[in-house]
Amino acid sequence: MSAQTQLQPRHHGNVFIYIDNSNLWIQGQRTAEEKTFDVKINLYGSTPPPVDTVWKAIESHNVNVTTFKRSSWNQREKQVDAELIARSSTQAVKAYYQGVPAVFIIVSGDRDVRSAVMAITEQRYRVHLWSWNNGLAKIFREHDDEIAQGLFEVHLLDDYLEEVGFHASTFRIDRAVIDPHSIVVLDPLPRGDNVEAFLNHLRTPVYRYEIKPNRADASSPDLAIIPAHAVSMTSNELRDLFVRSKTDLEKRGLTVLSYLDYSQIYLEGSTVDKSLALSSRFHEFPSDPGEDDSDNSEADDDEDQTLDNGNNINHQGAFGGQRRNFETPGASNGDGIQRGPGNDNQHQAFGEDDNDGFIDVNRGLIRQRNRLRQKEERLLTRCYWRTYCERGLNCDYGHTKEEEERFRVYGNRKAKKTGQDGIRAILTMATGIAVGKRLSSGH
């Protein structure tokens, strides 16, 4: 490998950017709660929900978006990593034979992208790897003799949380440019199921906002439904969308106004500071408490690690994450499985056969049962965040019927962030380094 260490990087030329969106987004959420160049950007992620607002917005900035369906078995997205690795490695070889100088930027902390880093640096191209600190695989934190020295750098996104993150929870209506054909549903909460059914069948990507505070004669905040691509839609398209939506919603017993009419009737001349509260609309997909994050953690080899162990300060029940014990009356033989009277046959389901003197432990089934039991316990624990729960209907903890109705109508909400200084202080304490200091990768 000594020959590789002497290679000099190519200078100037193109910039190729490859982004693992799920790694960037999910780890970014955890972090927050804890010259002339031709630039080509490629974003890889799993297939979004039917209302793919985020993907469409990204594509409008000339970013090539590639998506794949998630595995129906384990919800993992290894195909995303494989495609990112294949495309970036192929581009490096292509650029080398064409004699084109280039720089590669990969936004991912997954250990799998190491093969791409090696393939690119072998062609004497420089690679910059960007990742959140909590999503950076251990292999990138250590010196690697197989990667050409001087061609690979690791950077932390934590230092730029305020620039890449989005924390605002409200904005002033009179300062916002909102299309007048946007839809406003008056007092929607009493018919929350009808609103949810309408939104689920709406093919046009939209934003949902809660107009605060309540009108005097309303039992719930009014709901603003704003087309995500209003800027690129024609007046006829916007008008047609409003008419169709109004007809549909009124058939469901709801009162609907255009935003123009609503603002003239209820907002103009009002002394009340009306604002729109953002829902957590960028939540790409519900998190899975059983999802394996071993690719990004230092506990890669600990296959029995409990991922949601109650110490997750981002989201927990009313008891601070402490779980109550729900034991079935009966004896335990020390294997961690509670048995009730007459349930000794349960042992057979887990592969134990007392007749042959051997014990065949089905660890996967045991872990699955433990996860189900923990999920049941969480459901019996009231969610600490109440109506501000960012997971909404996908929350593992318990919510009241009133809270669930709000989630169906207004979507998910997030509590306001702490101040900028507070966020930086938390990051500094959590990482043990001053914010703004670059991670030393040893390369």
XYZ file of C-alpha atoms in Angstrom:
443
model
C 0.000 0.000 0.000
C 3.035 2.288 0.122
C 2.607 3.104 -3.565
C -0.909 4.301 -2.936
C 0.134 6.629 -0.162
C 2.365 8.557 -2.570
C -0.386 9.279 -5.089
C -1.241 12.927 -5.536
C -4.849 14.026 -5.983
C -6.065 15.498 -9.238
C -6.853 19.194 -9.010
C -9.864 21.143 -10.285
C -12.543 19.698 -12.531
C -15.998 18.313 -11.743
C -17.663 17.672 -8.406
C -19.784 14.533 -7.964
C -22.048 14.411 -4.927
C -23.778 11.244 -3.676
C -26.259 11.503 -0.799
C -27.754 8.670 1.234
C -30.933 10.529 2.154
C -32.166 8.209 4.885
C -28.812 8.267 6.642
C -28.695 12.044 6.359
C -32.304 12.592 7.471
C -32.667 10.062 10.283
C -29.277 10.738 11.866
C -29.853 14.465 11.385
C -33.069 14.231 13.396
C -31.233 12.489 16.188
C -28.494 15.102 16.170
C -30.979 17.968 16.313
C -32.765 16.444 19.205
C -29.533 15.777 20.755
C -13.816 28.801 -8.805
C -15.990 27.254 -11.366
C -17.143 23.755 -11.051
C -19.717 21.557 -12.730
C -21.630 20.095 -9.797
C -23.619 16.896 -10.277
C -25.733 15.817 -7.316
C -27.232 12.347 -6.961
C -29.638 11.549 -4.110
C -30.483 7.971 -3.143
C -33.342 6.945 -0.870
C -36.225 4.541 -0.444
C -39.572 5.048 -2.151
C -41.448 7.880 -0.398
C -45.074 7.952 0.695
C -47.711 8.702 -1.999
C -47.436 12.443 -1.305
C -43.722 12.726 -2.106
C -43.373 16.457 -1.452
C -39.740 16.283 -0.391
C -38.548 14.361 -3.453
C -40.339 16.725 -5.850
C -38.895 19.776 -4.139
C -35.382 18.318 -4.346
C -35.780 17.445 -8.034
C -36.751 21.058 -8.753
C -33.162 22.023 -7.815
C -31.647 19.871 -10.604
C -30.825 16.971 -8.305
C -31.043 13.468 -9.765
C -33.228 11.500 -7.321
C -33.099 7.685 -7.315
C -35.501 5.761 -5.072
C -36.089 2.102 -4.262
C -38.812 0.218 -2.491
C -38.028 -0.723 1.079
C -37.825 -4.377 1.953
C -41.261 -5.615 3.011
C -39.527 -8.058 5.343
C -37.161 -5.936 7.411
C -37.724 -2.378 6.095
C -33.990 -2.083 5.342
C -32.713 -0.332 2.228
C -29.430 -1.998 1.310
C -30.256 -1.447 -2.371
C -29.787 2.276 -1.773
C -26.246 1.746 -0.489
C -25.448 -0.676 -3.315
C -26.625 1.778 -5.988
C -24.717 4.685 -4.445
C -21.537 2.596 -4.313
C -21.934 1.304 -7.879
C -22.716 4.698 -9.423
C -19.938 6.589 -7.653
C -17.322 3.891 -8.364
C -18.336 3.718 -12.029
C -18.208 7.502 -12.351
C -14.679 7.531 -10.906
C -13.462 4.961 -13.451
C -15.198 6.826 -16.279
C -13.665 10.154 -15.254
C -10.219 8.542 -14.984
C -10.252 7.140 -18.540
C -11.627 10.415 -19.895
C -8.864 12.299 -18.087
C -11.362 14.503 -16.262
C -10.293 15.935 -12.894
C -12.989 15.492 -10.248
C -13.836 15.596 -6.557
C -16.334 13.207 -4.966
C -18.567 14.048 -2.019
C -20.483 11.269 -0.262
C -23.082 12.102 2.378
C -23.417 8.922 4.407
C -21.870 7.369 7.485
C -22.637 3.756 6.565
C -19.700 1.359 6.668
C -20.773 -0.060 3.298
C -19.592 3.044 1.412
C -15.977 2.233 2.329
C -15.734 0.148 -0.860
C -16.749 3.209 -2.890
C -14.158 5.344 -1.107
C -11.466 2.792 -1.922
C -12.513 2.540 -5.585
C -12.521 6.308 -6.041
C -9.205 6.981 -4.302
C -7.572 4.224 -6.359
C -8.233 6.459 -9.386
C -6.429 9.309 -7.554
C -9.591 11.293 -6.902
C -10.228 13.016 -3.609
C -13.227 11.908 -1.505
C -14.971 13.975 1.164
C -17.257 11.963 3.434
C -19.903 13.928 5.353
C -21.901 12.406 8.179
C -23.561 13.142 11.490
C -21.342 12.167 14.381
C -23.900 9.716 15.745
C -24.288 8.075 12.333
C -20.595 7.676 11.477
C -19.445 4.056 11.400
C -16.485 3.194 13.592
C -14.408 2.158 10.581
C -14.251 5.799 9.415
C -13.031 7.015 12.795
C -9.830 5.003 12.579
C -6.746 5.080 10.371
C -7.207 2.881 7.306
C -4.062 1.681 5.501
C -6.087 0.484 2.512
C -7.252 3.995 1.617
C -4.758 6.273 -0.142
C -3.472 8.896 2.256
C -4.199 12.527 1.480
C -7.204 11.658 -0.685
C -9.835 10.997 1.967
C -11.319 13.350 4.544
C -14.157 12.931 7.016
C -16.295 15.919 8.010
C -19.052 16.234 10.591
C -22.420 17.730 9.711
C -23.006 18.514 13.387
C -21.042 21.721 12.977
C -23.585 22.913 10.398
C -26.781 21.842 12.106
C -28.348 25.293 11.965
C -27.617 25.644 8.233
C -28.917 22.240 7.092
C -31.632 21.799 9.706
C -35.136 23.242 9.771
C -36.515 24.144 13.170
C -39.073 26.918 12.707
C -42.496 25.920 14.000
C -44.567 28.998 13.107
C -44.452 31.942 10.722
C -46.446 35.120 10.311
C -49.192 34.895 7.699
C -48.765 38.489 6.579
C -45.125 37.750 5.750
C -45.757 34.586 3.787
C -46.496 34.249 0.116
C -49.406 31.819 0.063
C -51.293 31.037 -3.113
C -54.838 32.465 -2.912
C -56.272 29.181 -4.235
C -55.013 27.301 -1.194
C -57.710 25.414 0.690
C -58.886 26.364 4.180
C -61.110 23.925 6.085
C -63.082 25.560 8.890
C -63.227 23.824 12.273
C -62.090 20.441 10.873
C -61.482 18.459 14.057
C -65.087 17.268 14.643
C -64.896 15.545 11.237
C -61.280 14.499 11.449
C -61.807 11.105 9.802
C -63.321 12.787 6.736
C -60.399 15.190 6.442
C -57.917 12.332 6.739
C -59.751 10.322 4.072
C -59.670 13.310 1.713
C -55.947 13.901 2.223
C -55.140 10.217 1.751
C -56.800 10.222 -1.678
C -55.396 13.578 -2.783
C -52.740 13.010 -5.445
C -51.330 16.539 -5.374
C -48.498 17.074 -2.848
C -49.600 19.561 -0.199
C -48.487 21.160 3.041
C -50.799 21.160 6.046
C -50.819 24.056 8.476
C -52.826 24.740 11.587
C -54.105 28.333 11.727
C -53.803 29.635 15.264
C -55.471 30.745 17.445
C -59.018 29.422 17.143
C -61.790 31.589 15.784
C -64.303 32.561 18.457
C -67.060 30.367 17.015
C -64.831 27.361 16.233
C -64.086 24.365 18.435
C -60.745 23.676 16.740
C -58.103 25.563 14.730
C -58.797 25.975 11.024
C -56.703 23.903 8.614
C -54.800 25.401 5.656
C -53.997 22.974 2.820
C -51.395 24.531 0.515
C -50.249 22.974 -2.809
C -46.543 22.192 -2.559
C -45.895 23.128 -6.203
C -48.124 26.176 -6.422
C -45.299 28.182 -8.018
C -45.043 25.805 -10.980
C -48.805 25.268 -11.385
C -50.945 27.405 -13.700
C -53.864 29.462 -12.454
C -56.298 27.070 -14.105
C -54.655 24.076 -12.425
C -54.794 25.754 -9.021
C -58.394 26.823 -9.508
C -59.397 23.345 -10.647
C -57.683 21.771 -7.633
C -59.547 24.082 -5.269
C -62.943 23.444 -6.898
C -62.479 19.671 -6.816
C -61.261 19.757 -3.210
C -64.070 22.048 -2.104
C -66.685 19.805 -3.722
C -65.231 16.687 -2.134
C -64.879 18.179 1.349
C -68.337 19.749 1.353
C -69.818 16.367 0.480
C -68.138 15.145 3.649
C -69.912 17.812 5.686
C -67.054 20.317 5.965
C -66.987 24.060 5.301
C -64.301 25.182 2.840
C -63.004 28.588 1.744
C -60.185 29.638 -0.532
C -57.288 31.211 1.307
C -58.087 34.509 -0.420
C -61.660 34.521 0.899
C -60.577 33.324 4.316
C -57.953 36.040 4.709
C -60.422 38.752 3.677
C -63.082 37.545 6.108
C -61.033 36.551 9.144
C -57.544 38.030 8.857
C -57.735 41.523 7.380
C -58.056 44.183 10.050
C -57.758 41.627 12.829
C -55.725 42.682 15.848
C -54.977 39.051 16.654
C -51.546 37.858 15.537
C -52.535 34.888 13.418
C -49.843 32.381 12.545
C -49.526 29.065 10.780
C -48.100 26.164 12.760
C -46.058 23.719 10.689
C -46.731 20.031 10.943
C -43.788 17.626 10.863
C -44.362 17.193 7.144
C -40.819 16.145 6.272
C -40.967 12.937 8.318
C -40.052 10.560 5.505
C -41.346 7.377 7.077
C -42.336 6.140 10.539
C -39.436 4.840 12.546
C -39.386 1.192 13.432
C -38.419 0.376 17.027
C -37.062 -2.931 15.795
C -35.000 -1.445 12.975
C -31.383 -2.470 13.052
C -29.046 0.519 13.134
C -25.929 -1.565 13.538
C -24.364 -0.163 10.372
C -23.891 3.187 12.066
C -23.170 2.354 15.680
C -20.172 1.118 17.563
C -22.260 -1.765 18.801
C -22.032 -3.503 15.430
C -21.085 -6.811 16.967
C -23.631 -6.744 19.755
C -26.540 -8.420 18.044
C -28.631 -8.535 21.202
C -28.477 -4.815 21.851
C -31.901 -3.306 22.513
C -32.219 -0.323 20.200
C -35.037 1.432 22.044
C -33.926 1.007 25.622
C -35.843 3.870 27.171
C -32.857 6.207 27.237
C -33.917 7.885 24.017
C -34.495 11.456 25.175
C -35.882 12.380 21.763
C -39.095 10.498 22.333
C -40.309 8.694 25.397
C -43.258 8.007 27.621
C -44.430 10.008 30.587
C -42.198 8.039 32.941
C -38.997 9.275 31.340
C -38.481 6.088 29.396
C -38.710 3.808 32.433
C -40.775 0.764 31.634
C -43.139 -0.862 34.022
C -42.908 -4.627 34.413
C -45.873 -6.608 33.146
C -45.274 -10.157 34.329
C -47.639 -13.028 33.836
C -48.434 -14.657 37.197
C -46.390 -17.779 37.401
C -42.838 -18.977 37.673
C -39.712 -18.118 35.776
C -36.892 -20.609 35.364
C -34.271 -17.934 34.846
C -34.389 -17.760 31.056
C -36.211 -14.439 31.111
C -39.512 -15.933 29.915
C -42.420 -15.613 32.307
C -44.864 -18.519 32.363
C -48.352 -18.705 33.697
C -50.090 -21.758 35.123
C -50.602 -24.404 32.484
C -48.391 -22.650 29.936
C -45.362 -24.917 30.118
C -46.019 -25.932 26.521
C -44.834 -22.486 25.486
C -41.332 -23.832 25.892
C -41.847 -26.032 22.841
C -42.538 -22.975 20.703
C -39.072 -21.670 21.487
C -37.325 -24.881 20.462
C -36.761 -26.472 23.860
C -37.255 -30.238 23.918
C -36.748 -31.914 27.282
C -36.921 -35.390 25.731
C -33.589 -35.337 23.909
C -31.568 -33.436 26.498
C -30.670 -30.630 24.065
C -31.825 -27.031 23.953
C -32.235 -25.398 20.542
C -32.565 -21.687 21.253
C -34.445 -19.719 18.611
C -32.911 -16.363 19.438
C -34.668 -14.532 16.618
C -38.077 -15.598 17.869
C -37.175 -14.659 21.429
C -36.039 -11.193 20.350
C -39.219 -10.741 18.334
C -41.316 -11.683 21.338
C -39.374 -9.282 23.545
C -39.925 -6.460 21.063
C -43.658 -7.161 20.967
C -43.815 -7.174 24.752
C -41.898 -3.904 24.948
C -44.200 -2.367 22.347
C -47.219 -3.379 24.406
C -45.677 -1.820 27.491
C -44.991 1.430 25.650
C -48.591 1.624 24.469
C -49.673 1.534 28.115
C -47.387 4.477 28.877
C -48.653 7.981 28.068
C -46.500 9.801 25.530
C -44.628 12.678 27.116
C -45.057 14.958 24.072
C -48.871 14.828 23.957
C -50.106 16.821 20.900
C -46.529 17.860 20.027
C -45.484 14.277 19.333
C -43.515 14.220 16.074
C -44.487 10.600 15.415
C -48.205 11.185 15.768
C -50.254 8.122 14.864
C -47.030 6.121 14.479
C -45.968 6.758 18.077
C -45.104 3.692 20.145
C -46.463 5.282 23.307
C -50.053 5.933 24.272
C -52.153 8.915 23.149
C -55.679 9.978 24.004
C -58.442 9.844 21.408
C -58.427 13.644 21.257
C -54.708 13.671 20.468
C -55.131 11.019 17.772
C -57.884 13.088 16.155
C -55.547 16.101 16.002
C -52.869 14.008 14.311
C -55.355 12.817 11.672
C -56.463 16.343 10.850
C -53.439 18.590 11.341
C -50.632 16.080 10.917
C -47.711 15.794 13.291
C -46.181 18.687 15.166
C -42.874 19.344 16.836
C -42.181 21.223 20.018
C -40.156 24.386 19.572
C -36.425 24.015 19.675
C -34.213 25.457 22.331
C -32.246 28.544 21.372
C -29.316 28.362 19.037
C -26.883 28.663 21.924
C -28.699 25.846 23.690
C -28.397 23.542 20.702
C -24.704 24.277 20.378
C -24.182 23.693 24.085
C -25.952 20.335 23.872
C -23.861 19.318 20.876
C -20.672 20.387 22.603
C -21.465 18.355 25.698
C -22.672 15.346 23.725
C -19.722 15.101 21.362
C -17.035 16.319 23.718
C -15.707 18.704 21.106
C -16.340 22.375 20.476
C -18.872 22.995 17.760
C -17.050 24.035 14.620
C -14.139 21.678 15.149
C -13.655 19.219 12.313
C -13.409 15.513 13.061
C -9.891 14.201 12.711
C -10.082 11.121 10.537
C -6.410 10.268 10.538
C -6.230 10.621 6.744
